[in-house]
Every structure is written in structure tokens, then in C-alpha cells.
Tab-separated table of C-alpha atoms and ligand atoms in Angstrom:
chain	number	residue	atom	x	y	z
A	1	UNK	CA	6.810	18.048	-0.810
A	2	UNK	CA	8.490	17.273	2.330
A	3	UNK	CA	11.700	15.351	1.859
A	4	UNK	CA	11.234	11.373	2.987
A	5	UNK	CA	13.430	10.451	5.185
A	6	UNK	CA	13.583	6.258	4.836
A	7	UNK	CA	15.415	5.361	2.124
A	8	UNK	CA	19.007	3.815	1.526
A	9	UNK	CA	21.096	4.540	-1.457
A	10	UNK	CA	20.045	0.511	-1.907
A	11	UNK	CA	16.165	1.096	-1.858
A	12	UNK	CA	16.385	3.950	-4.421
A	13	UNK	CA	18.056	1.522	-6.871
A	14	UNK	CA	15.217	-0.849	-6.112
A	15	UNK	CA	12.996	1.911	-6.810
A	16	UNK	CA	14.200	2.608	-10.107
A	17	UNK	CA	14.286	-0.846	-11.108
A	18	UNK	CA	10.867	-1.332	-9.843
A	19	UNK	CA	9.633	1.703	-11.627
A	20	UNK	CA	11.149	0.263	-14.561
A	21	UNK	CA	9.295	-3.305	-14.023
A	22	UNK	CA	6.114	-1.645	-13.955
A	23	UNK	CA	5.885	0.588	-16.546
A	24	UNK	CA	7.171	-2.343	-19.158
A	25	UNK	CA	5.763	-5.517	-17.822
A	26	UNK	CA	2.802	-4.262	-16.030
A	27	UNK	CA	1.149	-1.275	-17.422
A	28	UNK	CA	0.739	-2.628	-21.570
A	29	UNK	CA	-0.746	-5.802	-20.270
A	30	UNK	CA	-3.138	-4.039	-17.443
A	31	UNK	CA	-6.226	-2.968	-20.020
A	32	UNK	CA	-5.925	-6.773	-21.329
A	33	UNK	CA	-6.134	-8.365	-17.898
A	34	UNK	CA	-8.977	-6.215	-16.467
A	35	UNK	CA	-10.616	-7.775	-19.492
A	36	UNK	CA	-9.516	-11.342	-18.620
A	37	UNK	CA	-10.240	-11.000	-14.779
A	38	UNK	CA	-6.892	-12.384	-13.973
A	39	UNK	CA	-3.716	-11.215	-14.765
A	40	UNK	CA	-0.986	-13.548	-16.004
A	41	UNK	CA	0.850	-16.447	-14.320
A	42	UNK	CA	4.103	-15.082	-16.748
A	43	UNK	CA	4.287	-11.814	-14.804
A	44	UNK	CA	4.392	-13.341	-11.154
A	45	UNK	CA	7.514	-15.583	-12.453
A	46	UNK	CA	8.809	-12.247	-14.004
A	47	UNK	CA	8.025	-10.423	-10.750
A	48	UNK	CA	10.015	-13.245	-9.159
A	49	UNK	CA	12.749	-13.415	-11.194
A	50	UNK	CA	13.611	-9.580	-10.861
A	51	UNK	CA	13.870	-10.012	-7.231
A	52	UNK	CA	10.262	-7.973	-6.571
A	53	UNK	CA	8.343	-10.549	-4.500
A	54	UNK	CA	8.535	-11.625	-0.808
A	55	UNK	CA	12.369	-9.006	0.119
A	56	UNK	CA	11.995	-9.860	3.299
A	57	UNK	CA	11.819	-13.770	3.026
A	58	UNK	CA	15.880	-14.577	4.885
A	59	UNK	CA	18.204	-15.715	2.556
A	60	UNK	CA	17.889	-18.958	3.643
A	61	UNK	CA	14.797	-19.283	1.855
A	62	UNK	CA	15.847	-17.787	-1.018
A	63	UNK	CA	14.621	-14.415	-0.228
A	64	UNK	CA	16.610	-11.651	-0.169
A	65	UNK	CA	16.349	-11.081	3.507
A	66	UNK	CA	15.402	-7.034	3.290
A	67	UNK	CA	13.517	-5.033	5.028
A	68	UNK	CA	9.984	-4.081	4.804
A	69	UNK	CA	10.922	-0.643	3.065
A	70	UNK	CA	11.329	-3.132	-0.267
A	71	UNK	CA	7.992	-4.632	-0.251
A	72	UNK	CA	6.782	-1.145	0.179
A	73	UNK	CA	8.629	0.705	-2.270
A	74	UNK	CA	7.279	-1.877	-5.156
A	75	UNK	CA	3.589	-1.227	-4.128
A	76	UNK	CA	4.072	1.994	-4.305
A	77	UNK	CA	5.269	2.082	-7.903
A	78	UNK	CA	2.328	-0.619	-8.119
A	79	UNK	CA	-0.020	2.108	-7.122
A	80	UNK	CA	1.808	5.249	-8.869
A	81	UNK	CA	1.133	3.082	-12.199
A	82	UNK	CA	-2.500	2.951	-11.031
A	83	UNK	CA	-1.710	-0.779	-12.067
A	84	UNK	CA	-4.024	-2.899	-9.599
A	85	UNK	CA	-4.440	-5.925	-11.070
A	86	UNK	CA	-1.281	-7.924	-9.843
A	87	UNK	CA	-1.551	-8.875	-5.904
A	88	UNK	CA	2.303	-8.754	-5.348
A	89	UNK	CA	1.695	-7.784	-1.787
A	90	UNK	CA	-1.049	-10.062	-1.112
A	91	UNK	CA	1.174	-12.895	-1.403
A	92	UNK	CA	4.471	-11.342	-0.217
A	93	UNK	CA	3.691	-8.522	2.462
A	94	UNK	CA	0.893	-11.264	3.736
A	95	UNK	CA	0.937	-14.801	3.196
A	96	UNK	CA	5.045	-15.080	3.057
A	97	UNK	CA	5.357	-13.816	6.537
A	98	UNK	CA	2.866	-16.298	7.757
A	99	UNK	CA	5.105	-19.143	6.729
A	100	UNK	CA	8.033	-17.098	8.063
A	101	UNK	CA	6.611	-16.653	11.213
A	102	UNK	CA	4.809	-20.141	12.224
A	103	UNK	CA	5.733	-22.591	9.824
A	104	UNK	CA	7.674	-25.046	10.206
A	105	UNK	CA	11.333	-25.692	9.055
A	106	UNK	CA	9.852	-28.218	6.163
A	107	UNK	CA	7.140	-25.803	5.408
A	108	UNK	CA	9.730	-23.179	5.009
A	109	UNK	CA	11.611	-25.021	2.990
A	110	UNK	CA	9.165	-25.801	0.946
A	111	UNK	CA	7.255	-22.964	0.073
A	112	UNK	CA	9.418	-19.762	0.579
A	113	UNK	CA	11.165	-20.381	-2.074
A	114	UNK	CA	8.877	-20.973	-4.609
A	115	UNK	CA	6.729	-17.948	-3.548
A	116	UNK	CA	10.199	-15.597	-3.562
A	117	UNK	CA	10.770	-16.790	-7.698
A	118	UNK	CA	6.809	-16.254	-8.472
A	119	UNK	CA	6.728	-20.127	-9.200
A	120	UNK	CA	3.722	-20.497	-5.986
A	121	UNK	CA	1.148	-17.725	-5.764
A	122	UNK	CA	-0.254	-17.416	-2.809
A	123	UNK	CA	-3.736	-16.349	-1.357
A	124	UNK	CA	-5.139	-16.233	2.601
A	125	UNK	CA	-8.601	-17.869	2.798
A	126	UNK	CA	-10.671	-16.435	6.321
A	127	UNK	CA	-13.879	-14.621	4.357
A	128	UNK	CA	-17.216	-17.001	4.382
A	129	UNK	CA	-20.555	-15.621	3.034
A	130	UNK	CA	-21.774	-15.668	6.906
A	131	UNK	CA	-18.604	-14.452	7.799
A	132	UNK	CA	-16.432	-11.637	7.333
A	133	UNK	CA	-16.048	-9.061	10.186
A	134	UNK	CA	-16.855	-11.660	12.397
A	135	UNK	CA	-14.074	-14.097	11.780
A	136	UNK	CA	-14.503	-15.970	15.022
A	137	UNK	CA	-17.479	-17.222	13.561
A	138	UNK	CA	-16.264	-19.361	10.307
A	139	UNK	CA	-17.974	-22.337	9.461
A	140	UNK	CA	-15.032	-24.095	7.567
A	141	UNK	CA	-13.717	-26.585	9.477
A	142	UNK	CA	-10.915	-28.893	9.746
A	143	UNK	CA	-11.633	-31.886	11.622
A	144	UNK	CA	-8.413	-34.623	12.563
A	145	UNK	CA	-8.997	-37.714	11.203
A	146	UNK	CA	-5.829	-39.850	11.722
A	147	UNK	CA	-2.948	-38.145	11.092
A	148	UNK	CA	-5.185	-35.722	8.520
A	149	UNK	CA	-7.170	-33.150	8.647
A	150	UNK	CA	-10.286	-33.281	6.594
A	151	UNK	CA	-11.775	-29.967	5.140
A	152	UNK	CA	-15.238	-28.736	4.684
A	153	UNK	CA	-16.388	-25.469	4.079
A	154	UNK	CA	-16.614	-22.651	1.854
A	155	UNK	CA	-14.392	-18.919	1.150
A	156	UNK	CA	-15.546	-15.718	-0.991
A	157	UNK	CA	-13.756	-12.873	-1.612
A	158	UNK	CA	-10.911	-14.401	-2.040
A	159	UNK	CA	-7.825	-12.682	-3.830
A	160	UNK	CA	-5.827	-14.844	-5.951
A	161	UNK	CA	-8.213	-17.147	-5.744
A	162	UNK	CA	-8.229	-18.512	-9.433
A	163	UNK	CA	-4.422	-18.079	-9.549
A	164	UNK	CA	-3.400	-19.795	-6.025
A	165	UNK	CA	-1.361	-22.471	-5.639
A	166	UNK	CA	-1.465	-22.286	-2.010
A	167	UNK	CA	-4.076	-21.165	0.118
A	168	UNK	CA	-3.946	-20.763	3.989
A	169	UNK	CA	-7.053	-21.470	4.695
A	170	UNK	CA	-8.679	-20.422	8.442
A	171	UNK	CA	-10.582	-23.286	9.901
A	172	UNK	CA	-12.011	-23.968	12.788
A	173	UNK	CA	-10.509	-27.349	14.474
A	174	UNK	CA	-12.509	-27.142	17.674
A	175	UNK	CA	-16.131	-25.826	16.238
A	176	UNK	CA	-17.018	-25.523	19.910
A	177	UNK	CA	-14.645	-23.146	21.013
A	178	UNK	CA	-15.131	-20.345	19.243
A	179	UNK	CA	-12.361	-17.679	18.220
A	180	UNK	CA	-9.928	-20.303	20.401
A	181	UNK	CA	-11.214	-23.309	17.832
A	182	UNK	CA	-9.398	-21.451	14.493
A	183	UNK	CA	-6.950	-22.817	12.916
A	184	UNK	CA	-4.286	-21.882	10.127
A	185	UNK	CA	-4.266	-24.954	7.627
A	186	UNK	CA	-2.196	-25.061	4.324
A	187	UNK	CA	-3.777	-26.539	1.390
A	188	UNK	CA	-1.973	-26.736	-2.330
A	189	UNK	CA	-4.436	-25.751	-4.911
A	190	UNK	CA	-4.465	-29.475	-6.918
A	191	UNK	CA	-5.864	-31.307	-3.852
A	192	UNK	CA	-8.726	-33.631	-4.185
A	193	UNK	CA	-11.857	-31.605	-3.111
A	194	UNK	CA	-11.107	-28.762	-3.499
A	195	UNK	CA	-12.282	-26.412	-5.917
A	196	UNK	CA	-12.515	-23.115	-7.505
A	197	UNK	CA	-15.997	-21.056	-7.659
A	198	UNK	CA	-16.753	-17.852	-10.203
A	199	UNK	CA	-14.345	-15.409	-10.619
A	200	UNK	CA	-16.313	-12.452	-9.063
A	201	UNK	CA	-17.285	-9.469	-10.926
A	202	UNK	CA	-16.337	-6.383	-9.506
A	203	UNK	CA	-16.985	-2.648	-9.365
A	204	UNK	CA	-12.759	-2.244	-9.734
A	205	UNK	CA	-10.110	-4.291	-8.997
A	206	UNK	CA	-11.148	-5.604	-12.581
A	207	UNK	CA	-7.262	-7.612	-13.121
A	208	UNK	CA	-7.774	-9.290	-9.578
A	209	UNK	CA	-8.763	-12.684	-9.201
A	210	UNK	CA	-11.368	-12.082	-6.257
A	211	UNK	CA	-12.892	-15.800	-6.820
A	212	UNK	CA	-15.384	-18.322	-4.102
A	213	UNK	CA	-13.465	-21.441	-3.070
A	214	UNK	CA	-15.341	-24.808	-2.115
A	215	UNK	CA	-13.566	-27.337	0.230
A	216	UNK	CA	-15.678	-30.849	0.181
A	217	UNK	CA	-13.761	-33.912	2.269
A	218	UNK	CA	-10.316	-32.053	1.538
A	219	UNK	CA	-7.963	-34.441	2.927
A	220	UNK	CA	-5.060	-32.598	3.987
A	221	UNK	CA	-1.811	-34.272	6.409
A	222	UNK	CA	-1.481	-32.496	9.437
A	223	UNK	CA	1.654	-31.612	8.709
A	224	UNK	CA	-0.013	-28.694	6.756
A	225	UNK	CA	-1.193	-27.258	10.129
A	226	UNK	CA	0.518	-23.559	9.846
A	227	UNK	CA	1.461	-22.513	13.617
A	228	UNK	CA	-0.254	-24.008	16.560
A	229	UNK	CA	-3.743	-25.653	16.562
A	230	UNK	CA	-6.678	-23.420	18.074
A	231	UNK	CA	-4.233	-20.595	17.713
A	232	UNK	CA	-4.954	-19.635	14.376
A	233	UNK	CA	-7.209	-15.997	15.370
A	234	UNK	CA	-4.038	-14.515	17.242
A	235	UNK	CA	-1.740	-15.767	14.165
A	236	UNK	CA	-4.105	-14.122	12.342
A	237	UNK	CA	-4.262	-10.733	14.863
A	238	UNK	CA	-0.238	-11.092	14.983
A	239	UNK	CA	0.118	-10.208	11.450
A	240	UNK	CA	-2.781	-7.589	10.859
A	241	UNK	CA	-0.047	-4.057	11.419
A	242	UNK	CA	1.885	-5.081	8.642
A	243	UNK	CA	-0.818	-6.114	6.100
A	244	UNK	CA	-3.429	-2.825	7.695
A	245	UNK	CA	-0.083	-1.059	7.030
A	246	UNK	CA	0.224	-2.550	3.613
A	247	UNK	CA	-2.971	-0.579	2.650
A	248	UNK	CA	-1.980	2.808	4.050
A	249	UNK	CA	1.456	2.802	2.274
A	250	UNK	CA	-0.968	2.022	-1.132
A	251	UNK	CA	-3.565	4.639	-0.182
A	252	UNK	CA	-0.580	7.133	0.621
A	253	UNK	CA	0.346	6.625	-2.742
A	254	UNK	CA	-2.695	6.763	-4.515
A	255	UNK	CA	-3.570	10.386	-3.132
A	256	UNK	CA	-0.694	11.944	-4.379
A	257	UNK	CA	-1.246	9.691	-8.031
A	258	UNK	CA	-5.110	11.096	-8.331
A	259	UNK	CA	-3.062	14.603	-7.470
A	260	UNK	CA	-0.597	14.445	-10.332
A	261	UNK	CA	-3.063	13.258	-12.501
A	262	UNK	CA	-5.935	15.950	-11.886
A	263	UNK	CA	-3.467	19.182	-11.926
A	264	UNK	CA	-2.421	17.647	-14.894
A	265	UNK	CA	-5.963	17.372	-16.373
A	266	UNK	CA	-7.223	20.450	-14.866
A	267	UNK	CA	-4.467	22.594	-16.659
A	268	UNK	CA	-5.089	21.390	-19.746
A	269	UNK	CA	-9.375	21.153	-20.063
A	270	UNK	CA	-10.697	24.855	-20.847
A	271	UNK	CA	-14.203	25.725	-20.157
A	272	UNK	CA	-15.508	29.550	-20.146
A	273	UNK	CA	-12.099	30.457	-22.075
A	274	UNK	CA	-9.851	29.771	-19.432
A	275	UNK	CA	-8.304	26.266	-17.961
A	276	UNK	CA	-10.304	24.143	-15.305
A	277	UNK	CA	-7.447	25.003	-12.818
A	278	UNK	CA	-7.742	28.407	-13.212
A	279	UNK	CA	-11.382	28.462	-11.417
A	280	UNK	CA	-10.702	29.379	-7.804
A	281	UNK	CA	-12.973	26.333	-6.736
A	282	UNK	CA	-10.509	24.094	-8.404
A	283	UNK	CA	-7.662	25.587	-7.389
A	284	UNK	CA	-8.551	25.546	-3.225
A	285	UNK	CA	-9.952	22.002	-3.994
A	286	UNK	CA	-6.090	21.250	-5.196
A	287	UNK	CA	-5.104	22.676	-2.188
A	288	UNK	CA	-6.656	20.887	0.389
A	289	UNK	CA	-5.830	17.860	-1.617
A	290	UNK	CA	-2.350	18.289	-1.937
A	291	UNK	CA	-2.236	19.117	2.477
A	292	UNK	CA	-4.628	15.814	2.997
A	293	UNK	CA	-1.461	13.917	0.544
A	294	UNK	CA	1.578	15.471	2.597
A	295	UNK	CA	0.150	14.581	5.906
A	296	UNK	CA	-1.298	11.379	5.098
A	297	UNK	CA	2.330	10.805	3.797
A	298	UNK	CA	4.059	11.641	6.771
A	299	UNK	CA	2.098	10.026	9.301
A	300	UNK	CA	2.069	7.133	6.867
A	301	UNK	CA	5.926	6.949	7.070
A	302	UNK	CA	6.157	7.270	10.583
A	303	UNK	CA	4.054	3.921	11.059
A	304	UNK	CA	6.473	1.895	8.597
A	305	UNK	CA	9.554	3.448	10.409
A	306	UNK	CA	8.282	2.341	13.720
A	307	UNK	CA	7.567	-0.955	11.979
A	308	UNK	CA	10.943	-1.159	10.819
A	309	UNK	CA	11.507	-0.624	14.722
A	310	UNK	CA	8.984	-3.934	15.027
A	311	UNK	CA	6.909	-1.205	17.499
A	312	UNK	CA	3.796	-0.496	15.110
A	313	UNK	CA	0.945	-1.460	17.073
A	314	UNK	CA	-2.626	-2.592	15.897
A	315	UNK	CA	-4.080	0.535	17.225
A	316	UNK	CA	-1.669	2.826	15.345
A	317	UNK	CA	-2.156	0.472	12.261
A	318	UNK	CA	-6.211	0.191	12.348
A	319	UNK	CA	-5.747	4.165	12.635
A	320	UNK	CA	-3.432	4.267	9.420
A	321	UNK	CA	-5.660	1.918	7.840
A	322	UNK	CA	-9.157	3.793	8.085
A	323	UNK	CA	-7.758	7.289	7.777
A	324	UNK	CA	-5.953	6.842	4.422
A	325	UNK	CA	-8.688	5.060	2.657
A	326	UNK	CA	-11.195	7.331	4.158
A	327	UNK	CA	-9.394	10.104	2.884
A	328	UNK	CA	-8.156	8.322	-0.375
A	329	UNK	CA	-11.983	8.044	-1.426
A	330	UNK	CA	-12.925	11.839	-0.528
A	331	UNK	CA	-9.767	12.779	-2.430
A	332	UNK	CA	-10.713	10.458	-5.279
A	333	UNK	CA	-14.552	11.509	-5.513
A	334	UNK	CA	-13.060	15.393	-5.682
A	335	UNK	CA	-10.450	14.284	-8.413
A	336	UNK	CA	-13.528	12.572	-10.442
A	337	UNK	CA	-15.562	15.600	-10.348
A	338	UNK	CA	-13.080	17.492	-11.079
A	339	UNK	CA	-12.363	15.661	-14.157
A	340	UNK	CA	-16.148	16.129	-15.190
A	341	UNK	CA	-17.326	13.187	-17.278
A	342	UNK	CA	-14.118	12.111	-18.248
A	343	UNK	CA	-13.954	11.060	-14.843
A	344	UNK	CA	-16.361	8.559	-15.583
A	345	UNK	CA	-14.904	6.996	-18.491
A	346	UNK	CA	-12.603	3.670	-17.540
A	347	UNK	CA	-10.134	4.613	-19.889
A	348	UNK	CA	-8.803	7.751	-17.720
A	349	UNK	CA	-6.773	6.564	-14.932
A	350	UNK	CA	-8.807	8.471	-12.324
A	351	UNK	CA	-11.797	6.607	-13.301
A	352	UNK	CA	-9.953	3.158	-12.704
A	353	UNK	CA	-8.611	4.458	-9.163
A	354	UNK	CA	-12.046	5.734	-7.523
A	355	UNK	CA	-13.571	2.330	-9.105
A	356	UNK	CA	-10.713	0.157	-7.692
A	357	UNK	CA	-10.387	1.968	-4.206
A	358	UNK	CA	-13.753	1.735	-2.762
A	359	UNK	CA	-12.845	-1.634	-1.676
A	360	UNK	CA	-10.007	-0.088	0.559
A	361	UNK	CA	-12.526	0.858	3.185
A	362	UNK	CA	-14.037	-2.360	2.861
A	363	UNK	CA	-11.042	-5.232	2.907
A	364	UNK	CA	-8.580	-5.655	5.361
A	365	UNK	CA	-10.996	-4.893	8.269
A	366	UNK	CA	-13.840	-2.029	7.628
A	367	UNK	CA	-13.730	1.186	8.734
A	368	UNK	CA	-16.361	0.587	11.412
A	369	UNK	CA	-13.903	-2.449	12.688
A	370	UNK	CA	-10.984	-0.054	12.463
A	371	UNK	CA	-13.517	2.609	14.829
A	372	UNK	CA	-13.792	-0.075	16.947
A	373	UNK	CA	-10.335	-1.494	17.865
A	374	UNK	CA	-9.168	2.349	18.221
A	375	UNK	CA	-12.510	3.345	20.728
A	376	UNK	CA	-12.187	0.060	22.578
A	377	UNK	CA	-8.202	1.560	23.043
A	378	UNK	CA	-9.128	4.891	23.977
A	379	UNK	CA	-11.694	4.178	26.648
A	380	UNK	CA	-10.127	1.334	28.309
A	381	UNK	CA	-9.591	1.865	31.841
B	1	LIG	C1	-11.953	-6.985	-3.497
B	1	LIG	C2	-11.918	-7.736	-2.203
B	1	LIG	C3	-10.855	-8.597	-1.927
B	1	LIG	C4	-10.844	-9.347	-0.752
B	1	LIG	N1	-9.835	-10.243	-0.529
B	1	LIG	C5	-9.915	-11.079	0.540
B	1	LIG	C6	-8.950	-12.124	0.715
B	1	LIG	O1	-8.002	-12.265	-0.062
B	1	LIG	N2	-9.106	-12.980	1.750
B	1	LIG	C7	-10.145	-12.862	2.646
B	1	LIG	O2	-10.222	-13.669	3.556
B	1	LIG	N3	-11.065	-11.883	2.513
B	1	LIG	C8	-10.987	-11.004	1.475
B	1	LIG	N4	-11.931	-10.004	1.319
B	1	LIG	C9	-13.044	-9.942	2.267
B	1	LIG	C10	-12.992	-8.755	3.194
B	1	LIG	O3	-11.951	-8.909	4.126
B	1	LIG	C11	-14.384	-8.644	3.843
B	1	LIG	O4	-15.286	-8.232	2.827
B	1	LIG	C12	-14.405	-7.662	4.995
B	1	LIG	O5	-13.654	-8.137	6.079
B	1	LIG	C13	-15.844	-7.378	5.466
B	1	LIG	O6	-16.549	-8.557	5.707
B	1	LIG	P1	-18.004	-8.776	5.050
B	1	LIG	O7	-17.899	-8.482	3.605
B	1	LIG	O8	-18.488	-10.100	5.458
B	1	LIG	O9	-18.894	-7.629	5.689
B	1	LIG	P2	-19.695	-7.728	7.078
B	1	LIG	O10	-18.791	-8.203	8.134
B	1	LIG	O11	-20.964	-8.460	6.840
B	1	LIG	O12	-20.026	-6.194	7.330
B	1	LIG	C14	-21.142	-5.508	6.741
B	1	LIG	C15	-21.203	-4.120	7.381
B	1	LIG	O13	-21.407	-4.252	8.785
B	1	LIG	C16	-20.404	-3.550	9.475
B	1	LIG	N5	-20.055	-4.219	10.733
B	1	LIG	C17	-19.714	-5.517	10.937
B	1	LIG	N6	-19.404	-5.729	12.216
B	1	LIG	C18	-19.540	-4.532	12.843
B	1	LIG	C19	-19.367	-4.090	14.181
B	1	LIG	N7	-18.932	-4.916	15.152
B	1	LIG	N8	-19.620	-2.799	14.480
B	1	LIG	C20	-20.027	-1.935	13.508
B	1	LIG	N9	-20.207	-2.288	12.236
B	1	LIG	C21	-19.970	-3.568	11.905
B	1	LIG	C22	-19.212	-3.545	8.541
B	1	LIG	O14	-18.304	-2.503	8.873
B	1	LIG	C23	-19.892	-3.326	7.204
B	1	LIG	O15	-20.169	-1.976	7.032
B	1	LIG	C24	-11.920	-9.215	0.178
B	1	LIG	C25	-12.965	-8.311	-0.082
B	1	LIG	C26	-12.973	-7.592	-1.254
B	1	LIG	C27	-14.123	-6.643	-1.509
């Protein structure tokens, strides 16, 4: 494998430590929380008080003011565990940096440092039924009403969405005015009117809360505004190369997990007197794997070190995004068959993974959305 080229002395101690998280915090509890739909509110304290959520929150806000590489480096262990029920990064490679960014200094205050110790878990509302691509066409609004906003509407597919404390919730304050009418609103997860739909039941993703939320008359001050009214769509755009980035770094990872885990398997199942691996099919399907998992890792390095840079733009990003999940699931479809009908059972690893990752193509922007920020690029005049 070609030698990575990002880390400090300081991030591979983080690593280890991270590693170490994972494997006894994370990985017993996983089987029990894919059964419960949720995992548990004791493990996002945990996560907090080992230092593992929102690094990059400043010190000020009782984060420990580090670089991206951090938040990374724990998703990847995240993924290397195949242990996807906890959304770590959801709340600090996503939502943190949205009060970091626009909020204000009492909103800062407020929040950062709960989310940083895992006492707040936070979730980002935009998805309607009638809405998801299309987010310039939400139907929640947010309408001023004195020195409130009141909220009506309704979310799906929302992540953390029985867990949340906080939600920032994308409204539209101006329903006339289209994607200039959206609006980033906070709203705290006891507030009158609000409430919490099913948890949904998924293909994968089983430990994730992915959950409908209702907003009827949800009186909120406007202090809870989060940025600039109307400006909420380019907040939103701002942010999208970190959190599009988010998924490549996981889909990076996952590659070279269904890898180690199929040469594994494949070495050890016999069939015809001889080991899986040693069929030449296997072995050149191996091979292209393991090429698709070294260049998917390099490129996939290259975008966080120019976003370390702060020069990773949304093209680059949508194109990170759509190729490793495209080429996670072909990997992961190959690493299934080659695992015959163990492949199919949920208790191998490889089962879990193809299961969980078919959603990677579909959240964070679709494929067909990434196609079409990266042609509208390439053919502009
Ligand atoms: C497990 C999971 C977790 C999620 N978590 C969150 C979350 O925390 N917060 C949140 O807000 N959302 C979340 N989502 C929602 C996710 O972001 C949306 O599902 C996604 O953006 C697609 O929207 P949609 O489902 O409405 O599909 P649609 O927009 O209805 O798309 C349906 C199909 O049409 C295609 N399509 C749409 N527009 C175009 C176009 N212009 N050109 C070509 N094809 C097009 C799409 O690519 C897709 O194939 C989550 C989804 C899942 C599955």
C-alpha cells in the first residue's frame, strides 16, 4: 500500500486511541443496537468525554481546536470496525461547523460545548417527503410572528432523529422566494410542537436513528435563526465539500475493510479441494479490488489535504463523493459474491457493509446530483 502522507506524530496517537474506543465501547454493543434501532445516549457522552467528537470546534468552545484530519481519522476507525450505527460525524463533521460558521456568539456558547462532551446530539433537518434533491422546494416553513418564529412542517430521513437534542431545521421564511426564502432555524428537541415520528426501518444502517419529525405551531425566538435569514440554501451549499468529503473518507475506508475481510475469507473457505482464493477468478477479482482501494485512497487524500488547504471545491467534492460510493458498492457486491451465501448472512461483516452502504449513493446528494454539479462544471462556457 502506498505510504499516506497526512499524518502528525499527534494524529497517530489519536488513531490508536480511537482504535482503542471502538473496538471496546463500540463494537460489543453494535449487534444490540442494530436490534434497538438506536444506539445509546451513554456512548455519545463516552465519545465526548475521550475527546472524539467535534476536534475542530476552537478551544474556546471547548473543542479541541484540530484539524479536520481528527474528525477523519475517527470515522475511519468507525468504518474499519464496520461499526455504523453511531453518527459521530453527522453531528461533528456537519452540524458543529454550522454553529461554528454562522452562529452567533450566544449560540456558540451555548451549544459547542455541549455537542464537543456528547451531552447535545445533534441532527440537520432539510429532507421532506416532497422534497429531497430538490431542496429549494421545502414546504416547512418558519413564519415571524413577533419576535418568534413559528414552525410548521414536516422532515424524513432524518439521522439522529430519535436521539437529537438539537435539530437545524431548513425552513423556508419567505415561501415566495424560492431557494432565496430558506432559512437555517435551531430548534431544541423538548419544544412545544414538536415531535418525533417512527423510527424508520431500514435495509442497513440498522443502529441509526433515521426517524420522521413533525413541527405543528413550533414557537421558536428568533434568536434561534442560524446565519442570515433567506440565506439558509448557500449556508447549506457552503458546507456540502466537507460533509460530501465526509463520505469519501468513509467509503475510502470501507473498500479496503470489505478487502481485508474477503482475502481473509477467501483463504480460508475450500471448495473443489483447494481455497476460494486459489481460483484464478478470485484471485484477478482481488486484484482489481485492491487497485480500485489504492486509488480511491489516494485521490481521496488529496481532497482532504487540499481541504486542510480550505481549497476543496464542490466540484472536486461531488466527484469524490459519487466515485467512492459508486465504486464502494461494485467492490462490495464482488466481496458478497465472493463470500457465497455467507455473504448473505447479517452476522458476517460483509453482509452488514453492502446492506449499510447502499445508502451512500443515495444521502448526501445522489449520484445523478453529483453527475450534475460536475457536467454543469465541465460544459460551462
Ligand atoms: C439512511 C439515510 C439517512 C439520511 N439522513 C438525512 C439527514 O440526516 N438529514 C436530511 O436532511 N436528509 C437525510 N437523508 C435524505 C437524503 O439526503 C435524501 O434521500 C437524498 O437527498 C435524496 O432525496 P430523495 O430521497 O427525496 O430522492 P429524490 O430527490 O426524490 O430522487 C429520486 C431519484 O431521482 C433522481 N433525481 C432527482 N433529481 C434529479 C435531477 N435533477 N437529475 C437527475 N436525477 C434526479 C435522484 O438521483 C434519485 O435517483 C437521509 C437518507 C437516508 C437514506
Amino acid at each position: 500500500m502506498m505510504q499516506r502522507e497526512l499524518f502528525s506524530e499527534e494524529h497517530n496517537l489519536f488513531r490508536a486511541s480511537a482504535r482503542r474506543f471502538v473496538e471496546e465501547r463500540i463494537a460489543p454493543f453494535h449487534a444490540q443496537w442494530e436490534k434497538d434501532g438506536q444506539v445509546s445516549r451513554e456512548v455519545w457522552q463516552e465519545a465526548g468525554e475521550g475527546g472524539f467528537l467535534c476536534c475542530s470546534v476552537p478551544e474556546e468552545y471547548g473543542g479541541a481546536g484540530g484539524d479536520f484530519l481528527f474528525g477523519a481519522i475517527f470515522l475511519e476507525e468507525l468504518a474499519r470496525a464496520g461499526t455504523s450505527g453511531p453518527s459521530f460525524h453527522l453531528h461533528s463533521e456537519i452540524v458543529a461547523p454550522y454553529i461554528t460558521a454562522y452562529g452567533t456568539e450566544e449560540q456558540k456558547k451555548h451549544w459547542l460545548p455541549k455537542l464537543v462532551k456528547g451531552e447535545a446530539i445533534a441532527a440537520v433537518a432539510m429532507s421532506e417527503p416532497g422534497a429531497g434533491s430538490d431542496l429549494q422546494n421545502i414546504r416547512t416553513t418558519a413564519i415571524a410572528d413577533g419576535d418568534d418564529y413559528v414552525i410548521n412542517g414536516q422532515k424524513v430521513f432524518i439521522s439522529n432523529g430519535q436521539l437529537a437534542d438539537l435539530i437545524v431545521v431548513a425552513c423556508k421564511t419567505d415561501p415566495n422566494a424560492g431557494g432565496k426564502g430558506v432559512s437555517l432555524v435551531l430548534v431544541e428537541g423538548d419544544r412545544e410542537g414538536f415531535s418525533r415520528g417512527r423510527n424508520l426501518e431500514k435495509v442497513g444502517y440498522k443502529a441509526q436513528d433515521t426517524s420522521e419529525l413533525f413541527f405543528n405551531d413550533v414557537r421558536v425566538p428568533k434568536s434561534n435563526l442560524l446565519g442570515v435569514e433567506g440565506r439558509g440554501f448557500k449556508q447549506l451549499m457552503q458546507q456540502l465539500p466537507q460533509e460530501r468529503l465526509v463520505i469519501a473518507v468513509r467509503s475510502a475506508t470501507s473498500i479496503e475493510t470489505a478487502l481485508e475481510w474477503t482475502v481473509e475469507y477467501t483463504k480460508e473457505r475450500k471448495a473443489f479441494g483447494q481455497s476460494i482464493a486459489e481460483f484464478q477468478n478470485t484471485r484477478f477479482k482481488l486484484a482489481e479490488i485492491k487497485s480500485k482501494a489504492v486509488m480511491m485512497r489516494a485521490f481521496v487524500d488529496r481532497c482532504i489535504a487540499a481541504h486542510l488547504k480550505g481549497e476543496l471545491d464542490s466540484v472536486t467534492a461531488a466527484m469524490a463523493k459519487m466515485q467512492s460510493t459508486e465504486v464502494l458498492w461494485d467492490v462490495l457486491d464482488d466481496c458478497v459474491q465472493l463470500h457465497g451465501g455467507y455473504g448473505y448472512m447479517w452476522e458476517y461483516p460483509i453482509c452488514r457493509a453492502w446492506a449499510d452502504n447502499r445508502m451512500a449513493r443515495i444521502a448526501g446528494g445522489t449520484t445523478e446530483i453529483m453527475k450534475e454539479i460536475i457536467s454543469r462544471d465541465l460544459l460551462a462556457d
